Amino acid sequence: MELKDMIRGCLGPLAVAIDEFRGDLSVEVPKSHIIDALRRLKDDPGLGFDFLSDLFGVDNSEIYKKKTASKKPGDEGPETPSENDMPSPPRFDVIYLLLSLKTNRRLRVKARIAEDDPVIDSVTSIWKAATWPEREVFDMYGIRFKGHPDLRRLLMWDEFPAHPLRKDYPLEGMGEERCLIYE
């Protein structure tokens, strides 16, 4: 059986979308079921994705800006609903890179996160290795991980007011300054 079919059989309706690009397989799952989906992928004896090789965030805000900006009011074409009629697209993705140490198969799992509710369950109950990457995603993107044992900033200082890897954060910074005092 092909890996794509095995994942579809393992996740069932939790697999919102399964894509393959140049031999790499990606599956999107709802953020509300991320723990269940990842546990199934780990515990399924045929799949056995037992290693979390990485976890990171992605800010998609520029993609959605381009899509909404491409249609101008005077343009001809089919009517599109107004911005108020459409649900806000999920701004962030949290990506989990899984590896099966037994079969050397790899899988990318994606959960989409809305800007107005940037919270997802922590996967530290499945893989302890997620502790530091989840802290980094929180620090850089502001995505909170519910149930994380020690969710605090990792790279920026505690009083830093923003999340520097968000696309709307200015490249030059916002004038933040930190005075270090060495004793």
PDB file of C-alpha atoms in Angstrom:
ATOM      1  CA  MET A   1       0.000   0.000   0.000  1.00  0.00           C
ATOM      2  CA  GLU A   2       1.249   3.460  -0.853  1.00  0.00           C
ATOM      3  CA  LEU A   3       2.187   5.834   1.988  1.00  0.00           C
ATOM      4  CA  LYS A   4      -0.462   8.347   0.952  1.00  0.00           C
ATOM      5  CA  ASP A   5      -3.183   5.714   1.263  1.00  0.00           C
ATOM      6  CA  MET A   6      -1.800   4.504   4.599  1.00  0.00           C
ATOM      7  CA  ILE A   7      -1.935   8.052   6.008  1.00  0.00           C
ATOM      8  CA  ARG A   8      -5.425   8.569   4.653  1.00  0.00           C
ATOM      9  CA  GLY A   9      -6.502   5.300   6.287  1.00  0.00           C
ATOM     10  CA  CYS A  10      -4.816   6.190   9.590  1.00  0.00           C
ATOM     11  CA  LEU A  11      -6.155   9.732   9.893  1.00  0.00           C
ATOM     12  CA  GLY A  12      -9.512   9.339   8.144  1.00  0.00           C
ATOM     13  CA  PRO A  13     -11.440  12.623   8.223  1.00  0.00           C
ATOM     14  CA  LEU A  14      -8.647  14.313  10.232  1.00  0.00           C
ATOM     15  CA  ALA A  15      -6.672  14.588   6.990  1.00  0.00           C
ATOM     16  CA  VAL A  16      -8.117  17.791   5.536  1.00  0.00           C
ATOM     17  CA  ALA A  17      -5.721  17.735   2.576  1.00  0.00           C
ATOM     18  CA  ILE A  18      -2.892  15.477   1.429  1.00  0.00           C
ATOM     19  CA  ASP A  19      -0.412  16.863  -1.086  1.00  0.00           C
ATOM     20  CA  GLU A  20       2.668  15.404  -2.715  1.00  0.00           C
ATOM     21  CA  PHE A  21       5.378  17.565  -4.242  1.00  0.00           C
ATOM     22  CA  ARG A  22       8.512  16.000  -5.706  1.00  0.00           C
ATOM     23  CA  GLY A  23       8.092  12.924  -3.579  1.00  0.00           C
ATOM     24  CA  ASP A  24       7.528  14.794  -0.290  1.00  0.00           C
ATOM     25  CA  LEU A  25       4.194  14.151   1.350  1.00  0.00           C
ATOM     26  CA  SER A  26       2.290  16.813   3.322  1.00  0.00           C
ATOM     27  CA  VAL A  27      -0.915  16.422   5.273  1.00  0.00           C
ATOM     28  CA  GLU A  28      -3.026  19.198   6.747  1.00  0.00           C
ATOM     29  CA  VAL A  29      -4.988  18.503   9.910  1.00  0.00           C
ATOM     30  CA  PRO A  30      -7.329  20.787  11.884  1.00  0.00           C
ATOM     31  CA  LYS A  31      -5.548  22.501  14.763  1.00  0.00           C
ATOM     32  CA  SER A  32      -8.199  21.264  17.185  1.00  0.00           C
ATOM     33  CA  HIS A  33      -7.185  17.651  16.436  1.00  0.00           C
ATOM     34  CA  ILE A  34      -3.403  18.026  16.202  1.00  0.00           C
ATOM     35  CA  ILE A  35      -2.679  15.863  19.264  1.00  0.00           C
ATOM     36  CA  ASP A  36      -4.971  13.070  18.091  1.00  0.00           C
ATOM     37  CA  ALA A  37      -3.572  13.138  14.541  1.00  0.00           C
ATOM     38  CA  LEU A  38       0.094  13.138  15.607  1.00  0.00           C
ATOM     39  CA  ARG A  39      -0.483  10.392  18.173  1.00  0.00           C
ATOM     40  CA  ARG A  40      -2.165   8.236  15.513  1.00  0.00           C
ATOM     41  CA  LEU A  41       0.749   8.783  13.120  1.00  0.00           C
ATOM     42  CA  LYS A  42       3.210   7.827  15.854  1.00  0.00           C
ATOM     43  CA  ASP A  43       1.364   4.795  17.210  1.00  0.00           C
ATOM     44  CA  ASP A  44       0.188   3.251  13.939  1.00  0.00           C
ATOM     45  CA  PRO A  45       2.374   0.135  13.514  1.00  0.00           C
ATOM     46  CA  GLY A  46       2.435   0.494   9.727  1.00  0.00           C
ATOM     47  CA  LEU A  47       3.534   4.133   9.810  1.00  0.00           C
ATOM     48  CA  GLY A  48       5.511   4.548  13.034  1.00  0.00           C
ATOM     49  CA  PHE A  49       6.450   8.235  12.730  1.00  0.00           C
ATOM     50  CA  ASP A  50       8.292   8.078  16.036  1.00  0.00           C
ATOM     51  CA  PHE A  51      10.654  11.045  15.683  1.00  0.00           C
ATOM     52  CA  LEU A  52       9.809  14.755  15.585  1.00  0.00           C
ATOM     53  CA  SER A  53      12.713  16.144  13.578  1.00  0.00           C
ATOM     54  CA  ASP A  54      11.523  19.760  13.575  1.00  0.00           C
ATOM     55  CA  LEU A  55       8.672  22.098  14.362  1.00  0.00           C
ATOM     56  CA  PHE A  56       8.386  25.653  13.056  1.00  0.00           C
ATOM     57  CA  GLY A  57       5.957  28.440  12.234  1.00  0.00           C
ATOM     58  CA  VAL A  58       5.116  30.214   8.982  1.00  0.00           C
ATOM     59  CA  ASP A  59       3.462  33.616   8.553  1.00  0.00           C
ATOM     60  CA  ASN A  60       1.285  33.618   5.405  1.00  0.00           C
ATOM     61  CA  SER A  61       0.008  37.178   5.689  1.00  0.00           C
ATOM     62  CA  GLU A  62       1.732  38.380   2.484  1.00  0.00           C
ATOM     63  CA  ILE A  63       0.089  35.588   0.467  1.00  0.00           C
ATOM     64  CA  TYR A  64      -3.401  36.664   1.519  1.00  0.00           C
ATOM     65  CA  LYS A  65      -2.629  40.346   0.999  1.00  0.00           C
ATOM     66  CA  LYS A  66      -1.639  39.653  -2.602  1.00  0.00           C
ATOM     67  CA  LYS A  67      -4.788  37.651  -3.262  1.00  0.00           C
ATOM     68  CA  THR A  68      -7.096  40.348  -1.927  1.00  0.00           C
ATOM     69  CA  ALA A  69      -5.119  43.183  -3.560  1.00  0.00           C
ATOM     70  CA  SER A  70      -5.085  41.582  -7.037  1.00  0.00           C
ATOM     71  CA  LYS A  71      -8.762  42.446  -7.698  1.00  0.00           C
ATOM     72  CA  LYS A  72      -9.511  46.156  -8.005  1.00  0.00           C
ATOM     73  CA  PRO A  73     -12.995  47.715  -7.705  1.00  0.00           C
ATOM     74  CA  GLY A  74     -13.245  48.605 -11.419  1.00  0.00           C
ATOM     75  CA  ASP A  75     -11.985  45.238 -12.697  1.00  0.00           C
ATOM     76  CA  GLU A  76     -14.311  43.100 -14.767  1.00  0.00           C
ATOM     77  CA  GLY A  77     -14.904  39.543 -13.740  1.00  0.00           C
ATOM     78  CA  PRO A  78     -17.121  37.487 -11.516  1.00  0.00           C
ATOM     79  CA  GLU A  79     -18.451  39.066  -8.346  1.00  0.00           C
ATOM     80  CA  THR A  80     -16.502  38.215  -5.255  1.00  0.00           C
ATOM     81  CA  PRO A  81     -17.902  38.454  -1.749  1.00  0.00           C
ATOM     82  CA  SER A  82     -16.860  41.456   0.297  1.00  0.00           C
ATOM     83  CA  GLU A  83     -14.204  41.101   2.986  1.00  0.00           C
ATOM     84  CA  ASN A  84     -16.888  41.139   5.677  1.00  0.00           C
ATOM     85  CA  ASP A  85     -18.626  38.115   4.128  1.00  0.00           C
ATOM     86  CA  MET A  86     -15.526  35.944   4.002  1.00  0.00           C
ATOM     87  CA  PRO A  87     -13.958  34.290   7.048  1.00  0.00           C
ATOM     88  CA  SER A  88     -10.453  35.499   7.780  1.00  0.00           C
ATOM     89  CA  PRO A  89      -7.891  33.128   6.263  1.00  0.00           C
ATOM     90  CA  PRO A  90      -5.548  31.452   8.692  1.00  0.00           C
ATOM     91  CA  ARG A  91      -2.494  33.644   8.902  1.00  0.00           C
ATOM     92  CA  PHE A  92      -0.065  31.176  10.449  1.00  0.00           C
ATOM     93  CA  ASP A  93       0.924  27.585   9.902  1.00  0.00           C
ATOM     94  CA  VAL A  94       2.617  25.344  12.425  1.00  0.00           C
ATOM     95  CA  ILE A  95       4.596  22.667  10.607  1.00  0.00           C
ATOM     96  CA  TYR A  96       5.673  19.365  12.170  1.00  0.00           C
ATOM     97  CA  LEU A  97       8.348  17.325  10.384  1.00  0.00           C
ATOM     98  CA  LEU A  98       8.036  13.666  11.284  1.00  0.00           C
ATOM     99  CA  LEU A  99      10.391  10.779  10.604  1.00  0.00           C
ATOM    100  CA  SER A 100       9.995   7.049  10.958  1.00  0.00           C
ATOM    101  CA  LEU A 101      13.333   5.764  12.208  1.00  0.00           C
ATOM    102  CA  LYS A 102      12.368   2.220  11.238  1.00  0.00           C
ATOM    103  CA  THR A 103      11.418   2.872   7.593  1.00  0.00           C
ATOM    104  CA  ASN A 104      13.180   6.231   7.032  1.00  0.00           C
ATOM    105  CA  ARG A 105       9.938   7.746   5.727  1.00  0.00           C
ATOM    106  CA  ARG A 106       9.280  11.438   6.226  1.00  0.00           C
ATOM    107  CA  LEU A 107       6.044  13.366   6.555  1.00  0.00           C
ATOM    108  CA  ARG A 108       5.162  17.028   6.936  1.00  0.00           C
ATOM    109  CA  VAL A 109       2.072  17.788   9.018  1.00  0.00           C
ATOM    110  CA  LYS A 110       0.545  21.263   8.859  1.00  0.00           C
ATOM    111  CA  ALA A 111      -1.981  22.933  11.147  1.00  0.00           C
ATOM    112  CA  ARG A 112      -3.409  26.319  10.171  1.00  0.00           C
ATOM    113  CA  ILE A 113      -3.766  28.996  12.852  1.00  0.00           C
ATOM    114  CA  ALA A 114      -6.036  32.056  12.608  1.00  0.00           C
ATOM    115  CA  GLU A 115      -4.607  35.435  13.581  1.00  0.00           C
ATOM    116  CA  ASP A 116      -7.433  36.201  15.996  1.00  0.00           C
ATOM    117  CA  ASP A 117      -6.929  32.916  17.897  1.00  0.00           C
ATOM    118  CA  PRO A 118      -3.210  32.053  17.770  1.00  0.00           C
ATOM    119  CA  VAL A 119      -3.401  29.045  20.091  1.00  0.00           C
ATOM    120  CA  ILE A 120      -2.717  25.352  19.438  1.00  0.00           C
ATOM    121  CA  ASP A 121      -2.215  22.377  21.744  1.00  0.00           C
ATOM    122  CA  SER A 122       1.340  21.589  22.740  1.00  0.00           C
ATOM    123  CA  VAL A 123       2.738  18.270  21.506  1.00  0.00           C
ATOM    124  CA  THR A 124       5.235  17.975  24.358  1.00  0.00           C
ATOM    125  CA  SER A 125       3.099  15.156  25.771  1.00  0.00           C
ATOM    126  CA  ILE A 126       3.999  13.110  22.667  1.00  0.00           C
ATOM    127  CA  TRP A 127       7.557  14.326  22.038  1.00  0.00           C
ATOM    128  CA  LYS A 128       9.609  16.078  24.720  1.00  0.00           C
ATOM    129  CA  ALA A 129      11.787  17.392  21.891  1.00  0.00           C
ATOM    130  CA  ALA A 130       8.979  19.839  21.020  1.00  0.00           C
ATOM    131  CA  THR A 131       9.645  21.909  24.147  1.00  0.00           C
ATOM    132  CA  TRP A 132      12.279  24.268  22.705  1.00  0.00           C
ATOM    133  CA  PRO A 133      10.882  24.604  19.149  1.00  0.00           C
ATOM    134  CA  GLU A 134       7.460  25.487  20.550  1.00  0.00           C
ATOM    135  CA  ARG A 135       9.073  28.154  22.708  1.00  0.00           C
ATOM    136  CA  GLU A 136      10.865  29.517  19.637  1.00  0.00           C
ATOM    137  CA  VAL A 137       7.618  29.639  17.612  1.00  0.00           C
ATOM    138  CA  PHE A 138       5.922  31.427  20.499  1.00  0.00           C
ATOM    139  CA  ASP A 139       8.773  33.915  20.751  1.00  0.00           C
ATOM    140  CA  MET A 140       9.073  34.647  17.033  1.00  0.00           C
ATOM    141  CA  TYR A 141       5.397  34.432  15.880  1.00  0.00           C
ATOM    142  CA  GLY A 142       3.309  34.802  19.035  1.00  0.00           C
ATOM    143  CA  ILE A 143       1.573  31.443  18.615  1.00  0.00           C
ATOM    144  CA  ARG A 144       0.704  30.076  22.053  1.00  0.00           C
ATOM    145  CA  PHE A 145       0.938  26.350  22.815  1.00  0.00           C
ATOM    146  CA  LYS A 146      -1.730  25.276  25.260  1.00  0.00           C
ATOM    147  CA  GLY A 147      -0.375  22.821  27.820  1.00  0.00           C
ATOM    148  CA  HIS A 148       3.312  23.660  27.267  1.00  0.00           C
ATOM    149  CA  PRO A 149       5.226  23.099  30.520  1.00  0.00           C
ATOM    150  CA  ASP A 150       7.329  26.293  30.316  1.00  0.00           C
ATOM    151  CA  LEU A 151       6.090  28.630  27.589  1.00  0.00           C
ATOM    152  CA  ARG A 152       8.217  31.781  27.713  1.00  0.00           C
ATOM    153  CA  ARG A 153      10.492  33.691  25.398  1.00  0.00           C
ATOM    154  CA  LEU A 154      13.529  31.856  24.143  1.00  0.00           C
ATOM    155  CA  LEU A 155      15.557  34.248  21.975  1.00  0.00           C
ATOM    156  CA  MET A 156      14.208  37.705  22.853  1.00  0.00           C
ATOM    157  CA  TRP A 157      14.190  39.225  26.307  1.00  0.00           C
ATOM    158  CA  ASP A 158      11.037  38.947  28.404  1.00  0.00           C
ATOM    159  CA  GLU A 159       9.934  42.578  27.975  1.00  0.00           C
ATOM    160  CA  PHE A 160      10.287  42.543  24.164  1.00  0.00           C
ATOM    161  CA  PRO A 161       6.957  43.892  22.891  1.00  0.00           C
ATOM    162  CA  ALA A 162       6.656  42.122  19.519  1.00  0.00           C
ATOM    163  CA  HIS A 163       7.258  38.916  17.603  1.00  0.00           C
ATOM    164  CA  PRO A 164      10.053  39.606  15.102  1.00  0.00           C
ATOM    165  CA  LEU A 165       9.342  36.926  12.473  1.00  0.00           C
ATOM    166  CA  ARG A 166       5.861  38.200  11.756  1.00  0.00           C
ATOM    167  CA  LYS A 167       5.705  39.730   8.277  1.00  0.00           C
ATOM    168  CA  ASP A 168       4.295  43.012   9.601  1.00  0.00           C
ATOM    169  CA  TYR A 169       7.285  43.554  11.911  1.00  0.00           C
ATOM    170  CA  PRO A 170       9.604  46.217  10.400  1.00  0.00           C
ATOM    171  CA  LEU A 171      13.019  45.020   9.245  1.00  0.00           C
ATOM    172  CA  GLU A 172      14.749  47.798  11.185  1.00  0.00           C
ATOM    173  CA  GLY A 173      12.824  46.967  14.332  1.00  0.00           C
ATOM    174  CA  MET A 174      10.526  49.318  16.214  1.00  0.00           C
ATOM    175  CA  GLY A 175      13.248  51.091  18.148  1.00  0.00           C
ATOM    176  CA  GLU A 176      13.474  48.533  20.923  1.00  0.00           C
ATOM    177  CA  GLU A 177      16.595  48.851  22.966  1.00  0.00           C
ATOM    178  CA  ARG A 178      17.971  46.821  25.757  1.00  0.00           C
ATOM    179  CA  CYS A 179      20.769  47.968  27.975  1.00  0.00           C
ATOM    180  CA  LEU A 180      22.828  45.133  29.297  1.00  0.00           C
ATOM    181  CA  ILE A 181      24.600  45.677  32.574  1.00  0.00           C
ATOM    182  CA  TYR A 182      27.498  43.360  33.254  1.00  0.00           C
ATOM    183  CA  GLU A 183      28.625  43.027  36.829  1.00  0.00           C
TER     184      GLU A 183
END
